[in-house]
PDB file of C-alpha atoms in Angstrom:
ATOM      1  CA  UNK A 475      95.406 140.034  39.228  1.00 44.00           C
ATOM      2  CA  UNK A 476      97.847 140.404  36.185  1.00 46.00           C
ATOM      3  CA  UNK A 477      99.782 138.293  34.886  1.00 48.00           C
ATOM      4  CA  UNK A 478     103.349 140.235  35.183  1.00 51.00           C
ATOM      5  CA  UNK A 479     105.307 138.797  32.247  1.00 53.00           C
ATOM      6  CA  UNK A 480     104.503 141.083  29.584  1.00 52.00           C
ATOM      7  CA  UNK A 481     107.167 140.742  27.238  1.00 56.00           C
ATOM      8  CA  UNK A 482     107.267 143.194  24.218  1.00 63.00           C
ATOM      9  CA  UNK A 483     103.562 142.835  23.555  1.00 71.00           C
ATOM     10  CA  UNK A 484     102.562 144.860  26.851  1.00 72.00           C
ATOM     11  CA  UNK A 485      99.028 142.687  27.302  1.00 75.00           C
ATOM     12  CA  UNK A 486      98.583 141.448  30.924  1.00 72.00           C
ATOM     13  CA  UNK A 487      95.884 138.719  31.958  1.00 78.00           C
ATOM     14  CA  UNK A 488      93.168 139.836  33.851  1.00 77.00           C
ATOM     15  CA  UNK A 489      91.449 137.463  36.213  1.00 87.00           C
ATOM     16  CA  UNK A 490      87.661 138.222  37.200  1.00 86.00           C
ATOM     17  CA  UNK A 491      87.246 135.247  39.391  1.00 88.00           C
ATOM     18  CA  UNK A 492      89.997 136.650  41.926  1.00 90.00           C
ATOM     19  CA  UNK A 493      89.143 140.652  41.432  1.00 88.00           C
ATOM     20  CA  UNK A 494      85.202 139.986  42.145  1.00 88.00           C
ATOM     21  CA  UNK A 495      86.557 137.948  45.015  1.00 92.00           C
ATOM     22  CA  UNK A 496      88.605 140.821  46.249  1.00 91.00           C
ATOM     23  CA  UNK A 497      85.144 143.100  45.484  1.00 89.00           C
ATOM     24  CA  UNK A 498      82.932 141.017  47.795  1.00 91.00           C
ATOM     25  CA  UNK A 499      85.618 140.884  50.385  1.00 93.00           C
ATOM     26  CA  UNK A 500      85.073 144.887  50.610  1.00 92.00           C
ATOM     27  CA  UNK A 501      81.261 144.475  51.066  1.00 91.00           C
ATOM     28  CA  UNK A 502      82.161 142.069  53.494  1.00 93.00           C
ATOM     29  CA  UNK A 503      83.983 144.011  55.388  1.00 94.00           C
ATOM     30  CA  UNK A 504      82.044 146.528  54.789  1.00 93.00           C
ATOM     31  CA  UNK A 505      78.859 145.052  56.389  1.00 93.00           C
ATOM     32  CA  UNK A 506      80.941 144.118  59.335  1.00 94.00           C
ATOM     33  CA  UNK A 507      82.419 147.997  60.046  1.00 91.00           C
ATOM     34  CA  UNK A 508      78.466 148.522  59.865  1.00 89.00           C
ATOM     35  CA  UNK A 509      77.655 146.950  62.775  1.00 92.00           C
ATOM     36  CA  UNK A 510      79.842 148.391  64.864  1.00 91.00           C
ATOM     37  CA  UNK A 511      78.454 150.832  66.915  1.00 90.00           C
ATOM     38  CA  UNK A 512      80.974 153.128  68.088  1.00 89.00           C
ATOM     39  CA  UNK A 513      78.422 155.569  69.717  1.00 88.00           C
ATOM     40  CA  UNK A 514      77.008 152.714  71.875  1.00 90.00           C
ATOM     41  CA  UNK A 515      80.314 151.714  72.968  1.00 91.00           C
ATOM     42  CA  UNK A 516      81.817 154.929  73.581  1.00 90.00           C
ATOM     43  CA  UNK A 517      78.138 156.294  75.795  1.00 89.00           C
ATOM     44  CA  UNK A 518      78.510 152.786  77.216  1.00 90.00           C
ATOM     45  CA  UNK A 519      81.958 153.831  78.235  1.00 90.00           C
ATOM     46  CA  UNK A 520      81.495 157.720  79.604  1.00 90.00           C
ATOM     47  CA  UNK A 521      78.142 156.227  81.243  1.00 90.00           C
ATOM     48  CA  UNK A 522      80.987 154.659  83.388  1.00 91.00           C
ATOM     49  CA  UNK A 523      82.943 157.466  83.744  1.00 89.00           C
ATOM     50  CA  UNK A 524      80.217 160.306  85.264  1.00 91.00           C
ATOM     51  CA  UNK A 525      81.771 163.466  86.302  1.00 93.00           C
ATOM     52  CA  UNK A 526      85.240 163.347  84.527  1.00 94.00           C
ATOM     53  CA  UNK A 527      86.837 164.758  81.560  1.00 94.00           C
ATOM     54  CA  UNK A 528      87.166 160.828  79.937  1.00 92.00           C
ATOM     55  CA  UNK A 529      82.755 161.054  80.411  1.00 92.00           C
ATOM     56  CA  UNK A 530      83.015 164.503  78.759  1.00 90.00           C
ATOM     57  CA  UNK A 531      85.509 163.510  76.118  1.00 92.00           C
ATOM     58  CA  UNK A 532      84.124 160.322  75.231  1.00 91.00           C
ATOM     59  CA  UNK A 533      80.584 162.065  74.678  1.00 89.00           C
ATOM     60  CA  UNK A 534      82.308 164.465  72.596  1.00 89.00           C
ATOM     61  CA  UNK A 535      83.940 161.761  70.458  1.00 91.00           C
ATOM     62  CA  UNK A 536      81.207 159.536  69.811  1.00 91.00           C
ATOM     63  CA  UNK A 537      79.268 161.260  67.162  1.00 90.00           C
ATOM     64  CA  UNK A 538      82.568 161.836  65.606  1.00 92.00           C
ATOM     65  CA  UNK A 539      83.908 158.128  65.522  1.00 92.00           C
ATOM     66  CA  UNK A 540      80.420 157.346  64.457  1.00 92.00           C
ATOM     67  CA  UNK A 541      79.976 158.916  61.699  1.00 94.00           C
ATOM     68  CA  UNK A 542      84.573 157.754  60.799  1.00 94.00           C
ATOM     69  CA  UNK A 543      82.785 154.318  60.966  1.00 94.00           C
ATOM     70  CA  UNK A 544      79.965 154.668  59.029  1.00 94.00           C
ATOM     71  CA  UNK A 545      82.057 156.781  56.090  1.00 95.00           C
ATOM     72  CA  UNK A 546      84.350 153.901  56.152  1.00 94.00           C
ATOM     73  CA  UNK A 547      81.517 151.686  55.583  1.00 94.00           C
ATOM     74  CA  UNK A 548      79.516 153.623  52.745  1.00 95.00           C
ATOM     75  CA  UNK A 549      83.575 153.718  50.990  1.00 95.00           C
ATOM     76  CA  UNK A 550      84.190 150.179  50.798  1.00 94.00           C
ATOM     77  CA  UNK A 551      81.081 149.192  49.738  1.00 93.00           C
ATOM     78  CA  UNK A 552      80.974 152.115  46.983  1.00 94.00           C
ATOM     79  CA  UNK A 553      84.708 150.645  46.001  1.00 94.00           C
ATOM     80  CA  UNK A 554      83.137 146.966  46.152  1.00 92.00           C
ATOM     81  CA  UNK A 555      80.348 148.272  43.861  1.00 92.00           C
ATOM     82  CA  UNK A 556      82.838 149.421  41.449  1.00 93.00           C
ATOM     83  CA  UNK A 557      85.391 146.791  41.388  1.00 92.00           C
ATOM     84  CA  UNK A 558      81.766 144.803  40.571  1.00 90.00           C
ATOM     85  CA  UNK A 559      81.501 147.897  37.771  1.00 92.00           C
ATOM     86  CA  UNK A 560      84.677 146.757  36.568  1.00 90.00           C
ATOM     87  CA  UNK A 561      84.565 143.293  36.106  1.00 90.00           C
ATOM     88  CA  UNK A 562      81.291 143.598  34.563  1.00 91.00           C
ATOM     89  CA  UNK A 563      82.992 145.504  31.854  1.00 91.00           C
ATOM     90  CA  UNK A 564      85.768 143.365  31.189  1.00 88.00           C
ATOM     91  CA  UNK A 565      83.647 140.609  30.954  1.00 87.00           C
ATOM     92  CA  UNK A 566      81.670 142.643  28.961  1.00 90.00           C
ATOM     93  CA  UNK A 567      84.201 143.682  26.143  1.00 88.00           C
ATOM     94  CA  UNK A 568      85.565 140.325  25.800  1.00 86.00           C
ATOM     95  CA  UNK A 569      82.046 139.063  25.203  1.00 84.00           C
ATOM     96  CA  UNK A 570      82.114 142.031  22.561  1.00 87.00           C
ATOM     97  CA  UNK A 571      85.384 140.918  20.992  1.00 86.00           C
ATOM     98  CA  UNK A 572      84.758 137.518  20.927  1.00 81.00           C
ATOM     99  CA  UNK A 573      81.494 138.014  19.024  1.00 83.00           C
ATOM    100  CA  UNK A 574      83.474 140.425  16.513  1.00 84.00           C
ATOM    101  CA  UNK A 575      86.192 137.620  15.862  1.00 87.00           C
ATOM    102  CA  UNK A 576      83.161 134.970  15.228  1.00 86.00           C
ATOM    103  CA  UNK A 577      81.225 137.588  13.280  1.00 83.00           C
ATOM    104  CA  UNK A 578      84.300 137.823  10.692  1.00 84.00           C
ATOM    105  CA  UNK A 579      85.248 134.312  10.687  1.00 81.00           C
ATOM    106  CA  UNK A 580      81.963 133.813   9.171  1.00 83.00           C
ATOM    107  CA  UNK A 581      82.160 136.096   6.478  1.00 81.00           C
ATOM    108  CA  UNK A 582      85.802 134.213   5.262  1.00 76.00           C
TER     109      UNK A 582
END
């Protein structure tokens, strides 16, 4: 992400390609944690169990570890959304500066 020789001048390179790869790669992921359905699996799995504390405890849990799942989720796509948020802006303010520079070439 930066380039880590920075000398006296303290600048750094940025590079958007790889940091909007690393963005989608959370929604990605973040799609895939969405499909799992941990209530399913862990009903599935006390539905197995009938009569014993592992049925009781597993019922107990599942609502929990649903909703750990689905905050996970809804986190790494918010932090994919603003890694996207970030780029944008880069991208943006170079655009900016680069337009400045032509602007007052033009006037020499």
């Amino acid at each position: 992400m930066t380039d880590h020789d920075q000398g006296d001048t303290g600048s750094f390179r940025f590079e958007k390609e790889s940091v909007a790869h690393f963005g989608k790669q959370m929604w990605r992921v973040s799609d895939d944690l969405g499909q799992i359905d941990a209530m399913s699996i862990l009903s599935n799995g006390a539905t197995a169990c009938r009569g014993t504390d592992l049925e009781r405890g597993l019922k107990k849990r599942a609502v929990e570890q649903h909703d750990i799942v689905t905050a996970l989720s809804a986190g790494l796509d918010e932090f994919g959304k603003e890694v996207k948020q970030a780029v944008t802006a880069v991208m943006r303010t170079e655009d900016e500066s680069a337009n400045r520079i032509t602007n007052a070439y033009k006037r020499l």
